[in-house]
mmCIF file of C-alpha atoms in Angstrom:
data_model
loop_
_atom_site.group_PDB
_atom_site.id
_atom_site.type_symbol
_atom_site.label_atom_id
_atom_site.label_comp_id
_atom_site.label_asym_id
_atom_site.label_seq_id
_atom_site.Cartn_x
_atom_site.Cartn_y
_atom_site.Cartn_z
ATOM 1 C CA MET A 1 -15.078 74.004 73.963
ATOM 2 C CA ARG A 2 -15.389 75.381 70.443
ATOM 3 C CA THR A 3 -17.605 78.398 70.126
ATOM 4 C CA SER A 4 -20.917 77.526 68.463
ATOM 5 C CA ASN A 5 -21.909 79.146 65.184
ATOM 6 C CA ARG A 6 -24.798 80.942 66.860
ATOM 7 C CA ALA A 7 -22.561 82.443 69.543
ATOM 8 C CA ARG A 8 -20.005 83.481 66.948
ATOM 9 C CA ALA A 9 -22.717 85.101 64.824
ATOM 10 C CA GLY A 10 -23.883 87.011 67.896
ATOM 11 C CA GLN A 11 -20.342 88.209 68.558
ATOM 12 C CA TYR A 12 -19.915 89.450 64.986
ATOM 13 C CA THR A 13 -23.313 91.139 65.112
ATOM 14 C CA ALA A 14 -22.412 92.943 68.326
ATOM 15 C CA LEU A 15 -19.058 93.984 66.843
ATOM 16 C CA LEU A 16 -20.738 95.281 63.697
ATOM 17 C CA ALA A 17 -23.260 97.258 65.741
ATOM 18 C CA TYR A 18 -20.424 98.758 67.787
ATOM 19 C CA LEU A 19 -18.535 99.768 64.639
ATOM 20 C CA VAL A 20 -21.662 101.407 63.208
ATOM 21 C CA PHE A 21 -22.133 103.276 66.496
ATOM 22 C CA LEU A 22 -18.539 104.546 66.361
ATOM 23 C CA ALA A 23 -18.742 105.489 62.679
ATOM 24 C CA PHE A 24 -22.074 107.335 62.938
ATOM 25 C CA PRO A 25 -20.656 110.816 63.781
ATOM 26 C CA LEU A 26 -18.085 110.642 60.989
ATOM 27 C CA LEU A 27 -20.657 109.439 58.452
ATOM 28 C CA TRP A 28 -23.056 112.193 59.511
ATOM 29 C CA LEU A 29 -20.325 114.822 59.125
ATOM 30 C CA LEU A 30 -19.393 113.487 55.712
ATOM 31 C CA SER A 31 -23.001 113.508 54.548
ATOM 32 C CA THR A 32 -23.687 117.000 55.894
ATOM 33 C CA ALA A 33 -20.481 118.445 54.469
ATOM 34 C CA PHE A 34 -21.539 117.639 50.905
ATOM 35 C CA LYS A 35 -25.158 118.782 51.170
ATOM 36 C CA PRO A 36 -26.284 122.087 49.626
ATOM 37 C CA PRO A 37 -28.228 124.547 51.832
ATOM 38 C CA ARG A 38 -31.553 123.401 50.389
ATOM 39 C CA GLU A 39 -31.005 119.806 51.556
ATOM 40 C CA LEU A 40 -29.689 120.943 54.929
ATOM 41 C CA ALA A 41 -32.921 122.829 55.531
ATOM 42 C CA SER A 42 -35.094 119.910 54.413
ATOM 43 C CA LEU A 43 -37.578 118.462 56.890
ATOM 44 C CA HIS A 44 -36.838 114.986 55.541
ATOM 45 C CA PRO A 45 -33.033 114.637 55.559
ATOM 46 C CA THR A 46 -31.329 111.769 53.771
ATOM 47 C CA TRP A 47 -27.982 110.117 54.352
ATOM 48 C CA ILE A 48 -26.790 110.416 50.754
ATOM 49 C CA PRO A 49 -26.931 113.952 49.278
ATOM 50 C CA HIS A 50 -29.072 114.187 46.152
ATOM 51 C CA ASP A 51 -26.999 117.045 44.776
ATOM 52 C CA PRO A 52 -23.525 116.817 46.395
ATOM 53 C CA THR A 53 -21.430 119.970 46.354
ATOM 54 C CA LEU A 54 -18.011 121.219 47.434
ATOM 55 C CA ALA A 55 -19.339 124.691 48.184
ATOM 56 C CA ASN A 56 -19.304 124.050 51.939
ATOM 57 C CA PHE A 57 -15.566 123.308 51.862
ATOM 58 C CA ARG A 58 -14.815 126.405 49.784
ATOM 59 C CA GLN A 59 -16.936 128.553 52.092
ATOM 60 C CA ALA A 60 -15.250 127.116 55.188
ATOM 61 C CA PHE A 61 -11.783 128.031 53.887
ATOM 62 C CA ASP A 62 -12.986 131.460 52.747
ATOM 63 C CA GLU A 63 -14.578 132.353 56.086
ATOM 64 C CA GLN A 64 -11.952 131.036 58.523
ATOM 65 C CA PRO A 65 -8.150 130.481 58.469
ATOM 66 C CA LEU A 66 -8.427 126.708 58.714
ATOM 67 C CA LEU A 67 -5.004 125.977 57.249
ATOM 68 C CA ARG A 68 -3.172 128.249 59.673
ATOM 69 C CA ALA A 69 -5.173 126.950 62.632
ATOM 70 C CA GLY A 70 -4.509 123.382 61.531
ATOM 71 C CA LEU A 71 -0.772 124.049 61.416
ATOM 72 C CA ASN A 72 -0.932 125.517 64.926
ATOM 73 C CA SER A 73 -2.771 122.435 66.189
ATOM 74 C CA LEU A 74 -0.358 120.104 64.406
ATOM 75 C CA LEU A 75 2.676 121.851 65.865
ATOM 76 C CA ALA A 76 1.255 121.809 69.389
ATOM 77 C CA ALA A 77 0.085 118.184 69.179
ATOM 78 C CA LEU A 78 3.320 116.805 67.722
ATOM 79 C CA ALA A 79 5.508 118.716 70.185
ATOM 80 C CA ALA A 80 3.361 117.676 73.157
ATOM 81 C CA ALA A 81 3.358 114.014 72.121
ATOM 82 C CA LEU A 82 7.127 113.932 71.560
ATOM 83 C CA ILE A 83 8.030 115.690 74.813
ATOM 84 C CA ALA A 84 5.570 113.638 76.885
ATOM 85 C CA VAL A 85 6.958 110.352 75.539
ATOM 86 C CA LEU A 86 10.586 111.420 76.029
ATOM 87 C CA ILE A 87 9.894 112.308 79.655
ATOM 88 C CA ALA A 88 7.550 109.430 80.503
ATOM 89 C CA THR A 89 9.553 106.533 79.018
ATOM 90 C CA PRO A 90 12.566 106.534 81.400
ATOM 91 C CA MET A 91 10.364 107.422 84.366
ATOM 92 C CA ALA A 92 7.987 104.562 83.587
ATOM 93 C CA TYR A 93 10.865 102.099 83.271
ATOM 94 C CA VAL A 94 12.248 103.090 86.667
ATOM 95 C CA MET A 95 8.802 102.822 88.267
ATOM 96 C CA ALA A 96 8.306 99.364 86.755
ATOM 97 C CA ARG A 97 11.702 97.949 87.714
ATOM 98 C CA HIS A 98 12.061 99.503 91.176
ATOM 99 C CA ARG A 99 8.885 98.796 93.133
ATOM 100 C CA THR A 100 9.321 100.857 96.304
ATOM 101 C CA ARG A 101 6.875 102.719 98.475
ATOM 102 C CA LEU A 102 7.827 105.920 96.696
ATOM 103 C CA THR A 103 7.092 104.539 93.236
ATOM 104 C CA LYS A 104 3.820 103.017 94.464
ATOM 105 C CA ALA A 105 2.806 106.387 95.916
ATOM 106 C CA ALA A 106 3.776 108.074 92.655
ATOM 107 C CA THR A 107 1.648 105.607 90.688
ATOM 108 C CA GLY A 108 -1.318 106.290 92.952
ATOM 109 C CA TRP A 109 -0.874 110.024 92.548
ATOM 110 C CA VAL A 110 -0.767 109.619 88.769
ATOM 111 C CA VAL A 111 -4.137 107.847 88.834
ATOM 112 C CA VAL A 112 -5.680 110.396 91.210
ATOM 113 C CA SER A 113 -4.440 113.343 89.130
ATOM 114 C CA GLN A 114 -6.521 112.169 86.170
ATOM 115 C CA ALA A 115 -9.661 112.948 88.169
ATOM 116 C CA PHE A 116 -8.839 116.668 88.388
ATOM 117 C CA PRO A 117 -11.240 118.746 86.243
ATOM 118 C CA PHE A 118 -9.946 121.299 83.739
ATOM 119 C CA VAL A 119 -11.495 124.204 85.643
ATOM 120 C CA LEU A 120 -9.529 123.310 88.774
ATOM 121 C CA LEU A 121 -6.223 123.459 86.887
ATOM 122 C CA ILE A 122 -6.662 126.421 84.583
ATOM 123 C CA ILE A 123 -6.118 129.166 87.209
ATOM 124 C CA PRO A 124 -2.772 127.874 88.615
ATOM 125 C CA LEU A 125 -1.607 127.018 85.093
ATOM 126 C CA PHE A 126 -2.543 130.496 83.901
ATOM 127 C CA LEU A 127 -0.594 132.118 86.759
ATOM 128 C CA VAL A 128 2.473 129.953 86.134
ATOM 129 C CA LEU A 129 2.449 130.705 82.410
ATOM 130 C CA LYS A 130 1.963 134.391 83.121
ATOM 131 C CA ASN A 131 5.087 134.432 85.292
ATOM 132 C CA LEU A 132 6.967 132.598 82.541
ATOM 133 C CA ARG A 133 5.655 135.069 79.920
ATOM 134 C CA LEU A 134 4.103 132.206 77.950
ATOM 135 C CA ILE A 135 0.495 133.424 77.851
ATOM 136 C CA ASP A 136 -0.794 133.688 74.273
ATOM 137 C CA SER A 137 2.031 131.432 73.127
ATOM 138 C CA VAL A 138 1.918 128.114 71.310
ATOM 139 C CA MET A 139 4.930 127.006 73.359
ATOM 140 C CA GLY A 140 3.006 127.733 76.541
ATOM 141 C CA LEU A 141 0.100 125.678 75.215
ATOM 142 C CA VAL A 142 2.497 122.820 74.447
ATOM 143 C CA LEU A 143 3.759 122.966 78.031
ATOM 144 C CA VAL A 144 0.188 122.690 79.321
ATOM 145 C CA TYR A 145 -0.530 119.741 77.041
ATOM 146 C CA VAL A 146 2.598 117.954 78.244
ATOM 147 C CA VAL A 147 1.646 118.476 81.886
ATOM 148 C CA TRP A 148 -1.895 117.277 81.210
ATOM 149 C CA SER A 149 -0.979 114.144 79.227
ATOM 150 C CA LEU A 150 2.149 113.151 81.162
ATOM 151 C CA PRO A 151 0.402 111.382 84.096
ATOM 152 C CA PHE A 152 -1.582 109.075 81.840
ATOM 153 C CA ALA A 153 1.431 108.537 79.565
ATOM 154 C CA LEU A 154 3.520 107.574 82.592
ATOM 155 C CA TRP A 155 0.872 105.194 83.912
ATOM 156 C CA MET A 156 0.377 103.624 80.483
ATOM 157 C CA LEU A 157 4.083 103.119 79.767
ATOM 158 C CA ALA A 158 4.684 101.727 83.261
ATOM 159 C CA GLY A 159 2.185 98.975 82.469
ATOM 160 C CA TYR A 160 4.052 98.126 79.262
ATOM 161 C CA ALA A 161 7.405 98.183 81.087
ATOM 162 C CA ARG A 162 6.121 95.786 83.769
ATOM 163 C CA ALA A 163 5.033 93.398 81.004
ATOM 164 C CA VAL A 164 8.607 93.124 79.700
ATOM 165 C CA PRO A 165 10.158 90.048 81.382
ATOM 166 C CA ALA A 166 13.157 90.940 83.477
ATOM 167 C CA GLU A 167 14.625 87.545 82.524
ATOM 168 C CA LEU A 168 15.313 88.860 79.020
ATOM 169 C CA GLU A 169 17.496 91.623 80.419
ATOM 170 C CA GLU A 170 19.233 89.175 82.730
ATOM 171 C CA ALA A 171 19.914 86.839 79.794
ATOM 172 C CA ALA A 172 21.391 89.709 77.793
ATOM 173 C CA ALA A 173 23.619 90.608 80.739
ATOM 174 C CA VAL A 174 24.815 86.985 80.968
ATOM 175 C CA ASP A 175 25.706 87.119 77.264
ATOM 176 C CA GLY A 176 27.935 90.098 77.971
ATOM 177 C CA ALA A 177 25.680 92.986 76.965
ATOM 178 C CA GLY A 178 26.093 96.164 78.955
ATOM 179 C CA ARG A 179 23.238 98.021 80.607
ATOM 180 C CA LEU A 180 22.869 100.523 77.781
ATOM 181 C CA ARG A 181 22.990 97.885 75.047
ATOM 182 C CA THR A 182 20.425 95.798 76.902
ATOM 183 C CA LEU A 183 18.048 98.751 77.131
ATOM 184 C CA VAL A 184 18.516 99.676 73.472
ATOM 185 C CA SER A 185 18.530 96.190 71.908
ATOM 186 C CA VAL A 186 16.176 94.252 74.168
ATOM 187 C CA THR A 187 13.933 96.498 76.251
ATOM 188 C CA ALA A 188 13.295 99.372 73.826
ATOM 189 C CA PRO A 189 11.908 97.205 70.961
ATOM 190 C CA LEU A 190 9.522 95.517 73.379
ATOM 191 C CA LEU A 191 8.392 98.920 74.636
ATOM 192 C CA ALA A 192 7.985 100.299 71.107
ATOM 193 C CA PRO A 193 4.262 99.413 70.748
ATOM 194 C CA GLY A 194 3.540 101.056 74.099
ATOM 195 C CA ILE A 195 5.552 104.135 73.168
ATOM 196 C CA VAL A 196 3.685 104.451 69.874
ATOM 197 C CA ALA A 197 0.306 103.980 71.542
ATOM 198 C CA THR A 198 1.180 106.552 74.205
ATOM 199 C CA ALA A 199 2.358 109.046 71.591
ATOM 200 C CA LEU A 200 -0.890 108.514 69.684
ATOM 201 C CA PHE A 201 -2.918 109.180 72.821
ATOM 202 C CA ALA A 202 -0.965 112.367 73.580
ATOM 203 C CA PHE A 203 -1.287 113.564 69.992
ATOM 204 C CA ILE A 204 -5.047 113.012 69.770
ATOM 205 C CA THR A 205 -5.590 114.575 73.199
ATOM 206 C CA ALA A 206 -3.700 117.723 72.200
ATOM 207 C CA TRP A 207 -5.221 117.854 68.712
ATOM 208 C CA ASN A 208 -8.797 117.752 70.001
ATOM 209 C CA GLU A 209 -8.272 119.933 73.106
ATOM 210 C CA PHE A 210 -10.400 123.085 73.232
ATOM 211 C CA PHE A 211 -10.642 124.576 76.722
ATOM 212 C CA PHE A 212 -6.972 125.350 77.400
ATOM 213 C CA ALA A 213 -6.484 126.719 73.886
ATOM 214 C CA LEU A 214 -9.522 128.970 74.279
ATOM 215 C CA VAL A 215 -8.288 130.442 77.564
ATOM 216 C CA LEU A 216 -4.568 130.740 76.852
ATOM 217 C CA LEU A 217 -4.512 131.893 73.211
ATOM 218 C CA LYS A 218 -5.918 135.313 72.427
ATOM 219 C CA THR A 219 -4.210 136.273 69.172
ATOM 220 C CA PRO A 220 -6.303 135.001 66.210
ATOM 221 C CA GLU A 221 -3.170 133.965 64.292
ATOM 222 C CA LYS A 222 -2.172 131.577 67.112
ATOM 223 C CA GLN A 223 -5.540 129.901 67.707
ATOM 224 C CA THR A 224 -5.862 126.162 67.174
ATOM 225 C CA LEU A 225 -8.353 124.360 64.982
ATOM 226 C CA PRO A 226 -10.935 123.426 67.678
ATOM 227 C CA VAL A 227 -11.159 127.097 68.694
ATOM 228 C CA VAL A 228 -11.530 128.279 65.096
ATOM 229 C CA LEU A 229 -14.363 125.803 64.541
ATOM 230 C CA THR A 230 -16.459 127.711 67.070
ATOM 231 C CA HIS A 231 -16.329 130.753 64.789
ATOM 232 C CA PHE A 232 -18.874 129.055 62.545
ATOM 233 C CA LEU A 233 -21.447 129.657 65.296
ATOM 234 C CA GLY A 234 -23.375 132.891 65.021
ATOM 235 C CA ALA A 235 -23.888 135.461 67.749
ATOM 236 C CA GLU A 236 -27.114 133.745 68.806
ATOM 237 C CA GLY A 237 -25.654 130.253 68.691
ATOM 238 C CA VAL A 238 -27.010 129.476 65.211
ATOM 239 C CA ALA A 239 -24.525 127.269 63.366
ATOM 240 C CA ASP A 240 -23.572 127.628 59.735
ATOM 241 C CA LEU A 241 -24.098 123.900 59.451
ATOM 242 C CA GLY A 242 -22.653 123.152 56.017
ATOM 243 C CA PRO A 243 -19.267 124.884 56.417
ATOM 244 C CA LEU A 244 -19.072 123.753 60.050
ATOM 245 C CA ALA A 245 -19.549 120.108 59.058
ATOM 246 C CA ALA A 246 -16.997 120.467 56.266
ATOM 247 C CA ALA A 247 -14.414 122.029 58.578
ATOM 248 C CA ALA A 248 -15.101 119.511 61.372
ATOM 249 C CA PHE A 249 -14.717 116.622 58.921
ATOM 250 C CA LEU A 250 -11.359 117.981 57.774
ATOM 251 C CA ALA A 251 -10.318 118.388 61.417
ATOM 252 C CA THR A 252 -10.876 114.673 62.059
ATOM 253 C CA LEU A 253 -8.697 113.529 59.159
ATOM 254 C CA PRO A 254 -5.236 114.067 60.747
ATOM 255 C CA SER A 255 -6.090 111.831 63.718
ATOM 256 C CA LEU A 256 -7.380 109.128 61.376
ATOM 257 C CA VAL A 257 -4.309 109.393 59.151
ATOM 258 C CA VAL A 258 -1.889 109.231 62.087
ATOM 259 C CA PHE A 259 -3.671 106.204 63.515
ATOM 260 C CA ALA A 260 -3.729 104.472 60.111
ATOM 261 C CA LEU A 261 0.007 105.044 59.660
ATOM 262 C CA ILE A 262 1.117 103.712 63.039
ATOM 263 C CA GLN A 263 -1.539 101.144 63.924
ATOM 264 C CA ARG A 264 0.676 98.365 62.537
ATOM 265 C CA ARG A 265 3.406 99.394 64.957
ATOM 266 C CA ILE A 266 0.928 99.092 67.818
ATOM 267 C CA THR A 267 -0.239 95.588 66.905
ATOM 268 C CA GLY A 268 3.059 94.370 65.487
ATOM 269 C CA GLY A 269 6.527 94.116 66.906
ATOM 270 C CA MET A 270 5.469 92.913 70.341
ATOM 271 C CA LEU A 271 8.223 90.272 70.346
ATOM 272 C CA ALA A 272 10.722 92.185 68.219
ATOM 273 C CA GLY A 273 13.147 92.726 71.082
ATOM 274 C CA ALA A 274 13.019 89.126 72.253
ATOM 275 C CA VAL A 275 14.765 87.858 69.110
ATOM 276 C CA LYS A 276 17.513 90.498 69.091
ATOM 277 C CA SER A 277 20.931 89.541 70.311
#
């Protein structure tokens, strides 16, 4: 039965309301970042600044090393996403194609591990990194991010691998393709959207992570962007709202840019491997 116009209008209204709900924090940050101190202290705030200014951005860069912290976060996030995907992809394929009691138990453990709180993990992770001499090291932080994101990446990629029909691989084998060629030419393109989505998840998780970076990094030159953002809070918890909003808005841009660049790969190419010979 064709959806009625009233039902369709309700669906679009609900979708629009959801988009406004999601966009509210970003719009508030953008508005606050361009407001002068007088408007920030106003008892009757407005969405659109009456006298927009870039002073908050200049002050944010003058007070804190945002560029250096951003580079640290970018390095850690990119490395963690790449390593997690490289490790999880072959493991997920094996778990999807060989359904044994061991792989089922491993899948269950992956799901259970996501329920572990940060506080429960930080002490053993700290001791391990201390023995490896990786405390106060960006490489040590990358290792923690990989360990933290790997279970979900493995579970996510296993779902994509199970969705790839085994008949396609069997047909390629009948046509004379070897195991490696089948994986590269048939399976890998079909897994590409899942790999990209998993890498995006790992990147955003590492980019926004605060707790591990706060505990493991002590040298100011090695601190990541989420940790540096807390420096805009005064000793009594009073926030320097204008520069904080400006810096927080800039901190959200890399995630938005990365998603905008690869979102077509997530939605497109689902059947790319099916038409390859």
